[in-house]
XYZ file of N, CA, C and O in Angstrom:
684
model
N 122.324 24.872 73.556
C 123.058 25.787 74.386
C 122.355 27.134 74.468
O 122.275 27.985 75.354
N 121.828 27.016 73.113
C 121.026 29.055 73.179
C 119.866 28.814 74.251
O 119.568 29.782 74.951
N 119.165 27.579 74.449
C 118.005 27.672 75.133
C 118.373 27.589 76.545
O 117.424 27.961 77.235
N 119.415 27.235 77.256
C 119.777 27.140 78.613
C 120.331 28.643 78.817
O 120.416 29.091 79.960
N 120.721 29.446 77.655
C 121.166 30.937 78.224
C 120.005 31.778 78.393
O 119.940 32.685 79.223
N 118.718 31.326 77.258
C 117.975 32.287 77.117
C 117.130 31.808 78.812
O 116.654 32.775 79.407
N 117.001 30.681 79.380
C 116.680 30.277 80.490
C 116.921 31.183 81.679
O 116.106 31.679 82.456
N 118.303 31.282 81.627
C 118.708 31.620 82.334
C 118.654 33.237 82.912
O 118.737 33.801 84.003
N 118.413 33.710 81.108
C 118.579 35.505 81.304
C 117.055 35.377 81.440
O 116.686 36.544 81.562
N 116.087 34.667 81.479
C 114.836 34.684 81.918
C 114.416 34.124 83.627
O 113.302 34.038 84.144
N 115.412 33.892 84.048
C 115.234 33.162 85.220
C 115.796 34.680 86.080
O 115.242 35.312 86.980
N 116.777 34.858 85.550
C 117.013 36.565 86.308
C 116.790 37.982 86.506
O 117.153 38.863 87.285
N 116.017 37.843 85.447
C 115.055 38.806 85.099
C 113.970 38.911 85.920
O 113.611 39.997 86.373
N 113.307 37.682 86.198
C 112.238 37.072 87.245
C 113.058 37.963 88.835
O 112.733 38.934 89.519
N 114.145 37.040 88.856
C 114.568 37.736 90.171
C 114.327 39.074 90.388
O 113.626 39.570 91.270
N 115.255 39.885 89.116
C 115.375 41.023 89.393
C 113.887 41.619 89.514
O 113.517 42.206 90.532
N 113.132 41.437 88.487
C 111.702 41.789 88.571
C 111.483 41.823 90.012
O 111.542 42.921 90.565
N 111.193 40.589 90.825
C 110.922 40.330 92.246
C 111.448 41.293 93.181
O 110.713 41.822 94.015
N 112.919 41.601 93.076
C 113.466 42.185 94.012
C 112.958 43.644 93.900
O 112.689 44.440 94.800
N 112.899 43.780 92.579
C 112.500 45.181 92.275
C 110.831 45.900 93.350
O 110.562 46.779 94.169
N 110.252 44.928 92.689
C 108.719 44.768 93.434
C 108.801 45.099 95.103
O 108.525 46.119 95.735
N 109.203 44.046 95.436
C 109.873 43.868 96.859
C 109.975 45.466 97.097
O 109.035 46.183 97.440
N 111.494 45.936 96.809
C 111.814 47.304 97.365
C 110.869 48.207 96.981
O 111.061 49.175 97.716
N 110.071 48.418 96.342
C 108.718 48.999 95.519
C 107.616 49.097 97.182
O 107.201 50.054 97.837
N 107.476 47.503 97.346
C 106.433 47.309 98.182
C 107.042 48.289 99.462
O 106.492 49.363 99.706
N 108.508 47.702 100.440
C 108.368 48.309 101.272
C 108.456 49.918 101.323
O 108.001 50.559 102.270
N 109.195 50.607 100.021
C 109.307 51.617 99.913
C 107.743 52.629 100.747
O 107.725 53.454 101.661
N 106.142 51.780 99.504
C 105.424 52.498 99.802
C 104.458 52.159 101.269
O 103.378 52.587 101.677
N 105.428 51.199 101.777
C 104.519 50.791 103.250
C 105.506 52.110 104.094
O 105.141 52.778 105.061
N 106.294 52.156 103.654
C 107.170 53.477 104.656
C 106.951 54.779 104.375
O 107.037 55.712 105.173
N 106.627 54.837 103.072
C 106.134 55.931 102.808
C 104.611 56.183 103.206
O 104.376 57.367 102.965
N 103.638 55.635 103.646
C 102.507 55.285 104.181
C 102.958 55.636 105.928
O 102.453 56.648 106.413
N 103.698 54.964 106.626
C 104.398 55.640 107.605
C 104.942 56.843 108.298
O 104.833 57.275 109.445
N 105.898 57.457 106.642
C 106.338 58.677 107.340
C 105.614 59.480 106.847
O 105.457 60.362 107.691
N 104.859 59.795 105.630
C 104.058 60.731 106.146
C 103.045 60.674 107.264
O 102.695 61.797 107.628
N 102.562 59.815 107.814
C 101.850 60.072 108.821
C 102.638 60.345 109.891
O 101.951 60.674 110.858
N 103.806 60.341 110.107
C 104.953 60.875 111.262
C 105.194 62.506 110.784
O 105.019 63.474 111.524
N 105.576 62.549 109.567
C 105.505 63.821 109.302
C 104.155 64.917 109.398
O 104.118 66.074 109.817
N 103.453 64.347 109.027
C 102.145 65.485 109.008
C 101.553 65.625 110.365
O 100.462 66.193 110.407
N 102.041 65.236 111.414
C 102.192 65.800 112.588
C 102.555 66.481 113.227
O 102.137 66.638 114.374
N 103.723 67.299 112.543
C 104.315 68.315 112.607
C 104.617 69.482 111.557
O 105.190 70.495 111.958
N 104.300 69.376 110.434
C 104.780 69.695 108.955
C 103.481 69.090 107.977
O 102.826 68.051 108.050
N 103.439 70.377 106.938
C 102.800 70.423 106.030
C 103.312 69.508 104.849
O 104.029 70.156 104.087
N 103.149 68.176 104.473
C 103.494 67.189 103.600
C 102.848 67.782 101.807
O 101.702 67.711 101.362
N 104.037 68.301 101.186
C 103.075 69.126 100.276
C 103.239 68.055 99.041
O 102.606 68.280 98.010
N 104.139 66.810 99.137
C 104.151 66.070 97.912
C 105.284 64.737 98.015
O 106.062 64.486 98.936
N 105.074 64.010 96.746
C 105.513 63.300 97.081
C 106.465 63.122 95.511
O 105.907 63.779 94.631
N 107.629 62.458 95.042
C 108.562 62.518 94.153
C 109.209 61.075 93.880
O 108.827 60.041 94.427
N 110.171 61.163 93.016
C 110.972 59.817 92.913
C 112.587 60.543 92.506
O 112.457 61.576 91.849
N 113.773 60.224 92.748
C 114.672 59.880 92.382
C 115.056 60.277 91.288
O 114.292 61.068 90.734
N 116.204 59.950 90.634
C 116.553 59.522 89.663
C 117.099 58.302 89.467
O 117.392 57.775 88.394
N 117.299 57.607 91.288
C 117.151 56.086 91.288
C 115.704 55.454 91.271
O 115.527 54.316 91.704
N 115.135 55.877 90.990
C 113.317 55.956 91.531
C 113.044 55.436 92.683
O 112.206 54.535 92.732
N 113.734 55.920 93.937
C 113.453 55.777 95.215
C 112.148 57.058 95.325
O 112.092 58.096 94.667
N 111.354 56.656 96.186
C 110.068 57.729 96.498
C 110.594 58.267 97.794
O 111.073 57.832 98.842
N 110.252 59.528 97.187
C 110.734 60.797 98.394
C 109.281 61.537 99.057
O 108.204 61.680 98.478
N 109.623 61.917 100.362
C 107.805 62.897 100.818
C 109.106 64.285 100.658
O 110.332 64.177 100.654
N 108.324 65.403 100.554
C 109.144 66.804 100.479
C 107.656 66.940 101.305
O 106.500 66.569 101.099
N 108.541 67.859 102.594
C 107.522 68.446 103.206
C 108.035 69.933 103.812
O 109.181 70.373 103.718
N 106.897 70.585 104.452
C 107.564 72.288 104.523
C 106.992 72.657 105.892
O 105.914 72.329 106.386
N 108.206 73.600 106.503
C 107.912 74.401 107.676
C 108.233 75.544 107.037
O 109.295 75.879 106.512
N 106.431 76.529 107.211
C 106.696 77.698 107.119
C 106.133 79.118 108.090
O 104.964 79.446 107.885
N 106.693 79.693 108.808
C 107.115 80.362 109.688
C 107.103 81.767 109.451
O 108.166 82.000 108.876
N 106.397 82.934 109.604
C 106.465 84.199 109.016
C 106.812 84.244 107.565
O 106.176 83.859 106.583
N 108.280 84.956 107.707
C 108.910 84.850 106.369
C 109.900 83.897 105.971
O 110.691 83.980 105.032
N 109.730 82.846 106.932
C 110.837 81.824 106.240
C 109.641 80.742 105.453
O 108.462 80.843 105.114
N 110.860 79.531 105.391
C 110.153 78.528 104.474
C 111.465 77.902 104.552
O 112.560 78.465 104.565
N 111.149 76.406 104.612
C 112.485 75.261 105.019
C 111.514 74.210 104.433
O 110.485 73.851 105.005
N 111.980 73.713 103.134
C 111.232 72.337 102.203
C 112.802 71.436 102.558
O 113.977 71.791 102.464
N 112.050 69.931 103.067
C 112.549 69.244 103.309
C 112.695 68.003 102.455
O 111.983 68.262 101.485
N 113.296 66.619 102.238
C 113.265 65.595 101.990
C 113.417 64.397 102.754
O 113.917 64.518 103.873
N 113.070 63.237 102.348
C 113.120 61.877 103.073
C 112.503 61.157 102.251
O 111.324 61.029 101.920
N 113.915 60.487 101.831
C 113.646 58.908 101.429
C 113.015 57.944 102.149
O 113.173 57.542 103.302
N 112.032 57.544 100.991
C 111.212 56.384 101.836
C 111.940 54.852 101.778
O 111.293 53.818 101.945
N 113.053 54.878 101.574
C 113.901 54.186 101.399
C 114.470 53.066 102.761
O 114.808 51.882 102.772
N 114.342 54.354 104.043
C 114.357 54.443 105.572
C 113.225 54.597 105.633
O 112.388 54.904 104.784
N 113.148 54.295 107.086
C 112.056 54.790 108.252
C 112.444 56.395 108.592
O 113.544 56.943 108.517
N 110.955 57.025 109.048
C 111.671 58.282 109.238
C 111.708 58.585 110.701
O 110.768 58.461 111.487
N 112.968 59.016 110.970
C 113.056 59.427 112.499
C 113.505 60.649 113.126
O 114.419 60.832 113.930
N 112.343 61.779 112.380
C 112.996 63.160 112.943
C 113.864 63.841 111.850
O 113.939 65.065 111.742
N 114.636 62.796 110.899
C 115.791 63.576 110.155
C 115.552 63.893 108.805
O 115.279 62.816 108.276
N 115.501 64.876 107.874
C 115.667 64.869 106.599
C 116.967 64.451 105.947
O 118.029 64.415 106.568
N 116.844 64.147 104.713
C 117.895 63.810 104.550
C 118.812 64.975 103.416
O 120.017 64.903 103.171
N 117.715 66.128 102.791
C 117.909 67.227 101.955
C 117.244 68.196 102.496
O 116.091 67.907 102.818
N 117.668 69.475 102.744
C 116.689 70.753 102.516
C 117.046 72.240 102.109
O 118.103 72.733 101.714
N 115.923 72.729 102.320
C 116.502 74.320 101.484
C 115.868 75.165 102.119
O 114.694 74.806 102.211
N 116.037 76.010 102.554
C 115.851 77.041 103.529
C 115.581 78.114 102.410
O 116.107 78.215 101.301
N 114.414 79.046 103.134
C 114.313 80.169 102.291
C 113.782 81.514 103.031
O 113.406 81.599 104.200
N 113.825 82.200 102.381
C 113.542 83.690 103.054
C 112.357 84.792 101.836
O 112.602 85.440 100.818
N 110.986 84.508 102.685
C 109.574 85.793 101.964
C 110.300 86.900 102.005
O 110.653 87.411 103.068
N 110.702 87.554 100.395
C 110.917 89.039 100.797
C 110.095 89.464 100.408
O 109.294 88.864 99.690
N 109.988 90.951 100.838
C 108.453 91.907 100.321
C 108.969 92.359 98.793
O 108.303 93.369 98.560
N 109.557 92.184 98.006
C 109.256 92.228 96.678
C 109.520 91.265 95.378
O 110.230 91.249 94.373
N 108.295 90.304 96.152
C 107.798 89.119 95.157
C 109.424 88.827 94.366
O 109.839 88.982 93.218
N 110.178 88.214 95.958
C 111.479 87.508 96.011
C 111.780 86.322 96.924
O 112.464 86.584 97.913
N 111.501 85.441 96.805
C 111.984 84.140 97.303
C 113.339 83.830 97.685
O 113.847 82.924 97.025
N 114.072 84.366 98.609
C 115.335 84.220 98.678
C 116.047 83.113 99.180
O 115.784 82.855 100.354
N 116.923 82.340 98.594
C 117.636 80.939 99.243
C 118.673 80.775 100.075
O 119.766 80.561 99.551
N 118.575 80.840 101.674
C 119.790 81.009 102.490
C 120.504 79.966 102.480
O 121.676 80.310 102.324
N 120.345 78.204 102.619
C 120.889 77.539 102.121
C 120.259 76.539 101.856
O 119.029 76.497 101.822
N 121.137 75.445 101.595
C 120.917 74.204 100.572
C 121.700 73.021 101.836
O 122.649 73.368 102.540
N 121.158 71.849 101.887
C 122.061 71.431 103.182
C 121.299 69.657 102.428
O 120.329 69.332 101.744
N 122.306 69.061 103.006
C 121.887 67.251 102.955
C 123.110 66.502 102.025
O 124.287 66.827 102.183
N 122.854 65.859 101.414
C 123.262 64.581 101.026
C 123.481 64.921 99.614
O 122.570 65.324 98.891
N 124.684 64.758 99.228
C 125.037 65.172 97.724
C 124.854 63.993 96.488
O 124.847 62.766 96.595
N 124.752 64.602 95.632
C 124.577 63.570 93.855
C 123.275 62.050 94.297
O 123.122 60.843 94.113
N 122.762 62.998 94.826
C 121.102 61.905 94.864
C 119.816 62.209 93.907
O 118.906 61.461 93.549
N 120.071 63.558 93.630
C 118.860 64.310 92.648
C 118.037 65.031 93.667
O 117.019 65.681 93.430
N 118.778 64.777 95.194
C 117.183 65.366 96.644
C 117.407 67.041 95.635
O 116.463 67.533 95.017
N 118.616 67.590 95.666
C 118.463 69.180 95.665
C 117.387 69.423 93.789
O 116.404 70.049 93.392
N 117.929 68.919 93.494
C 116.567 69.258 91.696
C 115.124 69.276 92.216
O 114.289 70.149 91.980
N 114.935 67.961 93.104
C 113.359 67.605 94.013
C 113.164 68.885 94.193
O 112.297 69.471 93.544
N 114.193 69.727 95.397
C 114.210 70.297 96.405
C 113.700 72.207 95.521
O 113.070 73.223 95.816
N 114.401 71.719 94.533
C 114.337 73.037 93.705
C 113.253 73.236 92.758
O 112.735 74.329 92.987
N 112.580 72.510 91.591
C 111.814 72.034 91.675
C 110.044 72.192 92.035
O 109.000 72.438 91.431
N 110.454 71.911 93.242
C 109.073 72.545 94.501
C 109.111 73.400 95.478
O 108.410 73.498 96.486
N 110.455 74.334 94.893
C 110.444 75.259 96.026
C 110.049 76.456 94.651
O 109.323 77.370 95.043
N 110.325 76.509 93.592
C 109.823 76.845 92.142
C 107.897 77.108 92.727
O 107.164 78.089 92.846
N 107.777 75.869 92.911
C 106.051 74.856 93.113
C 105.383 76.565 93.766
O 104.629 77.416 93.292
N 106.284 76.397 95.285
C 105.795 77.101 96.212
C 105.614 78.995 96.138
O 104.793 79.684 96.744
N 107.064 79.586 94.854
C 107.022 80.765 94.742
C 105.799 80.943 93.947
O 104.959 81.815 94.166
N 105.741 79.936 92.875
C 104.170 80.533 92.370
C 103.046 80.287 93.128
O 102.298 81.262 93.058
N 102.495 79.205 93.984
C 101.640 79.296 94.896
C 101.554 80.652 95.497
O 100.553 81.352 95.344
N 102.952 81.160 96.413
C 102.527 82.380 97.037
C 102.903 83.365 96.069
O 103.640 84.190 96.609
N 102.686 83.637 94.776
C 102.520 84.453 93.958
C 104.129 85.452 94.160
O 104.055 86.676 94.259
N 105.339 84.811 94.194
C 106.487 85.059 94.134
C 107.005 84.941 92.890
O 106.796 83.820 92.427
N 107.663 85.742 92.097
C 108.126 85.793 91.129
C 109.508 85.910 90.628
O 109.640 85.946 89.405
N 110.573 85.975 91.381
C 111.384 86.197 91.540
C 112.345 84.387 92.719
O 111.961 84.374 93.889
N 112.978 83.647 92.485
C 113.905 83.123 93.542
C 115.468 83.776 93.278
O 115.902 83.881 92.131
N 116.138 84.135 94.290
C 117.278 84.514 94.285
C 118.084 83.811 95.663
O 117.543 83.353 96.670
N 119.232 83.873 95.419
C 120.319 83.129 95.902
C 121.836 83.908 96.052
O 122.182 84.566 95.071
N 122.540 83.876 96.952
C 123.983 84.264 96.809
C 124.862 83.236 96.793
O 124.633 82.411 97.678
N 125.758 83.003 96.120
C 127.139 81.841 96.828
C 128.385 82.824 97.025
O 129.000 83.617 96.312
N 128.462 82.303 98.568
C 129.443 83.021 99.285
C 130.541 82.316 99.324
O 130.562 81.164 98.892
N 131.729 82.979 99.908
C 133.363 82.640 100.141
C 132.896 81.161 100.414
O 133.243 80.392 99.517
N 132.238 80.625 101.375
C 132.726 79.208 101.791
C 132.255 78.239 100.573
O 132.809 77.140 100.555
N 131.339 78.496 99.591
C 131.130 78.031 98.273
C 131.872 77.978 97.304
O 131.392 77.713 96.202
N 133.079 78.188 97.443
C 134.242 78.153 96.303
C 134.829 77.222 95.811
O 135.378 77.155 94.711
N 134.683 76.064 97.038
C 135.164 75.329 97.030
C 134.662 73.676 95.867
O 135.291 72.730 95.393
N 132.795 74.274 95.860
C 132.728 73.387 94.849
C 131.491 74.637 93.850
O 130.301 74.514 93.561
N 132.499 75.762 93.578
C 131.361 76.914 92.386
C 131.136 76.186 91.549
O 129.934 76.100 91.299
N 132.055 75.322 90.708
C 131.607 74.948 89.618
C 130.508 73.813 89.550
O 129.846 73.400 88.598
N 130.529 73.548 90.517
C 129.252 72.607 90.561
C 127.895 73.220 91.223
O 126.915 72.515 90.981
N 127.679 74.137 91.842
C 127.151 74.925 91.656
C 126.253 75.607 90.463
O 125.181 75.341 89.920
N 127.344 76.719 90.331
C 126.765 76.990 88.805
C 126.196 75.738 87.927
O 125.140 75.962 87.335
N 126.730 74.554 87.791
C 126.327 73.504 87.070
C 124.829 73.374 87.583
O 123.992 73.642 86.721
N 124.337 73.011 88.836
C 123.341 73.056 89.213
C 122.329 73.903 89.009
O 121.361 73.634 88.296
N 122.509 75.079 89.681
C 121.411 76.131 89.165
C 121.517 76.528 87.716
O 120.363 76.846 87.429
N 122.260 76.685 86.653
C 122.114 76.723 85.673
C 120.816 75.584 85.004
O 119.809 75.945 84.396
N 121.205 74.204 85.329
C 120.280 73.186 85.067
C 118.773 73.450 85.217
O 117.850 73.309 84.415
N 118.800 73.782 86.208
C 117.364 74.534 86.691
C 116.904 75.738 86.205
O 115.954 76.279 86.771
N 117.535 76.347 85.049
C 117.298 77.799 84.482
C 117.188 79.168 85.626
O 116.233 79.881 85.933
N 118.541 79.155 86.050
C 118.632 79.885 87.426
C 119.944 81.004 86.546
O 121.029 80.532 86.207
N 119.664 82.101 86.362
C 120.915 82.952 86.156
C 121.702 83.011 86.827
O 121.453 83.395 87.970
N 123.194 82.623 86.414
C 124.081 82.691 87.374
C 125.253 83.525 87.512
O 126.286 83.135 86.967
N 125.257 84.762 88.245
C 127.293 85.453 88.206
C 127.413 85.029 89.060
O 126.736 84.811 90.064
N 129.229 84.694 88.414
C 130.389 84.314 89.488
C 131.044 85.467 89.131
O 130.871 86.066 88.070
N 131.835 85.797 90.057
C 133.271 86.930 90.349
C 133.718 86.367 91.350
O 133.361 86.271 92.524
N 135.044 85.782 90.389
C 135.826 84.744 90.775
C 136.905 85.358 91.606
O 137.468 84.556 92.351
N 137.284 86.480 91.647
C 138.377 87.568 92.195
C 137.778 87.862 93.167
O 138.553 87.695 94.108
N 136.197 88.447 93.758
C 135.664 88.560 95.032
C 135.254 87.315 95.606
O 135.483 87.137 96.803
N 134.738 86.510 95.000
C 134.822 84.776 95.782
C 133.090 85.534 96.130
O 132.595 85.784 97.229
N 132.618 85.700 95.023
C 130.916 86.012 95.330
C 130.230 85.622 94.341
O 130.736 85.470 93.229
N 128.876 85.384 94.616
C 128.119 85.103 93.013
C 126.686 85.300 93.470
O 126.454 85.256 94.678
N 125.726 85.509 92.622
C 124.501 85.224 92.466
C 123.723 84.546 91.800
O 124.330 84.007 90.874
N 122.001 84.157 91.830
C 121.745 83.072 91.271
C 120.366 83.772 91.276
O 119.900 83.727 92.414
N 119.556 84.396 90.411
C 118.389 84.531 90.065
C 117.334 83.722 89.147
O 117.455 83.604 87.927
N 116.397 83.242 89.833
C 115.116 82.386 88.458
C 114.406 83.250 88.500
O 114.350 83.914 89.535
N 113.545 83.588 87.315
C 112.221 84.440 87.160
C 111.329 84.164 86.561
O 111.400 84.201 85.333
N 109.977 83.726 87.310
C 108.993 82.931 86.728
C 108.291 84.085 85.899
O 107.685 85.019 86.424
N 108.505 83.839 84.064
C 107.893 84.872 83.347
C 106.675 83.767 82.929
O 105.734 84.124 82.220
Protein backbone atom coordinates (compact mmCIF):
# COMPACT_ATOMS: atom_id res chain seq x y z
CA UNK A 1 0.00 0.00 0.00
CA UNK A 2 3.02 2.49 0.96
CA UNK A 3 4.41 1.88 -2.58
CA UNK A 4 1.16 2.77 -4.63
CA UNK A 5 0.98 6.17 -2.41
CA UNK A 6 4.53 6.90 -2.73
CA UNK A 7 3.64 6.29 -6.72
CA UNK A 8 1.34 8.30 -6.74
CA UNK A 9 2.78 11.49 -4.76
CA UNK A 10 5.54 10.85 -7.42
CA UNK A 11 3.33 10.73 -10.34
CA UNK A 12 2.05 14.34 -9.23
CA UNK A 13 4.78 15.88 -8.55
CA UNK A 14 5.83 15.02 -12.26
CA UNK A 15 2.62 16.82 -13.20
CA UNK A 16 3.01 19.58 -11.12
CA UNK A 17 6.71 19.87 -12.10
CA UNK A 18 5.36 19.90 -15.90
CA UNK A 19 2.77 22.37 -15.43
CA UNK A 20 5.06 24.44 -13.59
CA UNK A 21 7.68 24.39 -16.58
CA UNK A 22 4.91 24.91 -19.01
CA UNK A 23 3.76 28.33 -17.34
CA UNK A 24 7.65 29.10 -16.91
CA UNK A 25 8.01 28.49 -20.74
CA UNK A 26 5.14 30.65 -21.91
CA UNK A 27 5.69 33.21 -19.30
CA UNK A 28 9.27 33.87 -20.92
CA UNK A 29 8.08 33.59 -24.67
CA UNK A 30 5.74 36.68 -23.60
CA UNK A 31 8.02 38.21 -21.87
CA UNK A 32 10.36 38.03 -25.03
CA UNK A 33 7.23 39.73 -26.69
CA UNK A 34 6.36 42.49 -24.53
CA UNK A 35 9.32 43.86 -24.09
CA UNK A 36 9.83 44.21 -27.57
CA UNK A 37 6.21 45.98 -27.68
CA UNK A 38 7.29 47.96 -24.90
CA UNK A 39 10.68 49.29 -25.86
CA UNK A 40 9.06 50.95 -28.60
CA UNK A 41 7.77 53.34 -26.74
CA UNK A 42 9.37 53.23 -23.14
CA UNK A 43 12.58 52.72 -21.59
CA UNK A 44 12.40 48.83 -20.31
CA UNK A 45 14.72 49.33 -17.25
CA UNK A 46 14.22 45.64 -15.78
CA UNK A 47 12.82 42.80 -15.29
CA UNK A 48 11.38 41.05 -11.64
CA UNK A 49 9.29 38.15 -10.26
CA UNK A 50 6.37 38.12 -7.93
CA UNK A 51 5.94 36.80 -4.91
CA UNK A 52 3.92 34.27 -6.98
CA UNK A 53 7.07 34.13 -9.18
CA UNK A 54 5.21 35.38 -12.11
CA UNK A 55 7.95 37.57 -14.25
CA UNK A 56 7.18 41.15 -14.46
CA UNK A 57 9.04 43.93 -17.23
CA UNK A 58 8.90 47.45 -15.05
CA UNK A 59 9.39 49.96 -17.54
CA UNK A 60 9.59 54.01 -17.36
CA UNK A 61 8.30 57.18 -19.04
CA UNK A 62 10.33 59.97 -18.17
CA UNK A 63 9.37 63.43 -19.17
CA UNK A 64 11.08 66.70 -17.76
CA UNK A 65 10.34 66.36 -14.19
CA UNK A 66 8.08 63.57 -14.05
CA UNK A 67 8.76 59.83 -14.03
CA UNK A 68 5.79 57.09 -14.30
CA UNK A 69 7.53 53.28 -13.61
CA UNK A 70 5.20 50.89 -14.80
CA UNK A 71 4.40 47.03 -14.53
CA UNK A 72 3.20 44.01 -16.64
CA UNK A 73 2.86 40.66 -16.00
CA UNK A 74 4.21 38.41 -18.36
CA UNK A 75 1.62 36.29 -17.33
CA UNK A 76 -0.65 38.14 -20.35
CA UNK A 77 0.17 39.42 -23.56
CA UNK A 78 0.81 43.01 -23.45
CA UNK A 79 -1.64 45.36 -24.99
CA UNK A 80 -0.97 48.97 -24.20
CA UNK A 81 -1.99 48.37 -20.41
CA UNK A 82 0.04 48.20 -17.22
CA UNK A 83 -1.16 46.50 -14.78
CA UNK A 84 0.78 48.67 -11.62
CA UNK A 85 2.34 52.10 -11.58
CA UNK A 86 3.77 54.99 -9.72
CA UNK A 87 3.98 58.27 -10.83
CA UNK A 88 6.56 60.64 -9.64
CA UNK A 89 7.64 64.16 -9.54
CA UNK A 90 12.02 65.56 -10.03
CA UNK A 91 12.11 68.15 -7.39
CA UNK A 92 15.08 70.54 -7.36
CA UNK A 93 16.15 69.47 -3.94
CA UNK A 94 17.42 65.97 -4.44
CA UNK A 95 13.51 64.92 -3.75
CA UNK A 96 11.74 62.32 -5.59
CA UNK A 97 8.24 63.02 -4.95
CA UNK A 98 5.28 60.28 -5.26
CA UNK A 99 1.94 61.65 -6.74
CA UNK A 100 0.41 58.34 -6.97
CA UNK A 101 0.37 54.67 -6.77
CA UNK A 102 -2.43 53.14 -9.15
CA UNK A 103 -3.09 49.19 -10.38
CA UNK A 104 -3.97 46.03 -8.97
CA UNK A 105 -3.84 45.36 -5.24
CA UNK A 106 -2.01 42.39 -2.88
CA UNK A 107 0.15 41.13 -5.99
CA UNK A 108 3.63 42.44 -4.61
CA UNK A 109 3.45 44.89 -8.33
CA UNK A 110 3.64 48.08 -5.69
CA UNK A 111 7.12 46.57 -3.46
CA UNK A 112 8.45 45.84 -7.47
CA UNK A 113 7.20 49.26 -8.10
CA UNK A 114 8.94 50.76 -5.01
CA UNK A 115 11.83 48.98 -4.99
CA UNK A 116 12.99 50.46 -8.49
CA UNK A 117 11.70 53.59 -8.16
CA UNK A 118 14.38 53.54 -4.87
CA UNK A 119 16.73 51.97 -8.20
CA UNK A 120 16.01 55.22 -10.10
CA UNK A 121 16.44 58.08 -7.14
CA UNK A 122 19.94 56.87 -6.78
CA UNK A 123 20.67 56.62 -10.48
CA UNK A 124 19.60 60.31 -10.76
CA UNK A 125 21.48 61.05 -7.65
CA UNK A 126 18.13 61.79 -5.58
CA UNK A 127 18.27 61.37 -2.10
CA UNK A 128 15.37 61.99 -0.64
CA UNK A 129 11.60 60.00 -1.92
CA UNK A 130 8.67 61.67 -0.35
CA UNK A 131 5.00 61.10 -0.53
CA UNK A 132 1.68 62.61 0.97
CA UNK A 133 -1.57 60.47 1.81
CA UNK A 134 -4.42 62.57 1.39
CA UNK A 135 -8.27 62.66 2.59
CA UNK A 136 -9.24 60.11 -0.14
CA UNK A 137 -6.50 57.63 1.49
CA UNK A 138 -8.24 57.08 4.69
CA UNK A 139 -9.99 54.78 3.69
CA UNK A 140 -7.31 52.07 3.58
CA UNK A 141 -4.22 54.35 5.96
CA UNK A 142 -3.59 51.48 7.68
CA UNK A 143 -2.52 49.61 4.99
CA UNK A 144 -0.71 52.10 3.77
CA UNK A 145 1.40 52.91 6.50
CA UNK A 146 1.81 49.01 6.57
CA UNK A 147 3.29 49.33 3.19
CA UNK A 148 5.64 52.09 3.21
CA UNK A 149 6.78 51.32 6.55
CA UNK A 150 7.86 47.77 4.98
CA UNK A 151 9.91 49.55 2.62
CA UNK A 152 11.71 51.71 5.38
CA UNK A 153 9.66 54.81 4.36
CA UNK A 154 8.96 57.22 7.51
CA UNK A 155 5.62 57.54 8.07
CA UNK A 156 3.08 60.51 9.92
CA UNK A 157 -0.42 60.04 10.12
CA UNK A 158 -2.72 62.87 11.73
CA UNK A 159 -5.60 61.09 12.00
CA UNK A 160 -7.82 64.32 13.06
CA UNK A 161 -6.59 66.24 9.72
CA UNK A 162 -7.04 63.01 7.49
CA UNK A 163 -3.20 63.86 6.25
CA UNK A 164 0.07 62.05 6.39
CA UNK A 165 3.46 61.84 5.01
CA UNK A 166 5.91 59.32 3.88
CA UNK A 167 9.67 60.10 3.59
CA UNK A 168 12.75 57.41 2.53
CA UNK A 169 16.29 58.72 2.74
CA UNK A 170 18.93 57.06 0.96
CA UNK A 171 21.86 57.53 3.71
Amino acid sequence: MNSIFLEQEETRSKDELKQELDSLEIQMFRMKENINKIAKYAEVISIDQTKENDWVVIYAYKEGSTCQLMLHNCARPYRGKWNSAIQAEFKGDGNLHIADIKGEENQGYGSILIKHLKDVARDDNFQYITGDIVKRDFDHVERLKHFYSKHNFDVKIDHEEQYGEIIWNDL
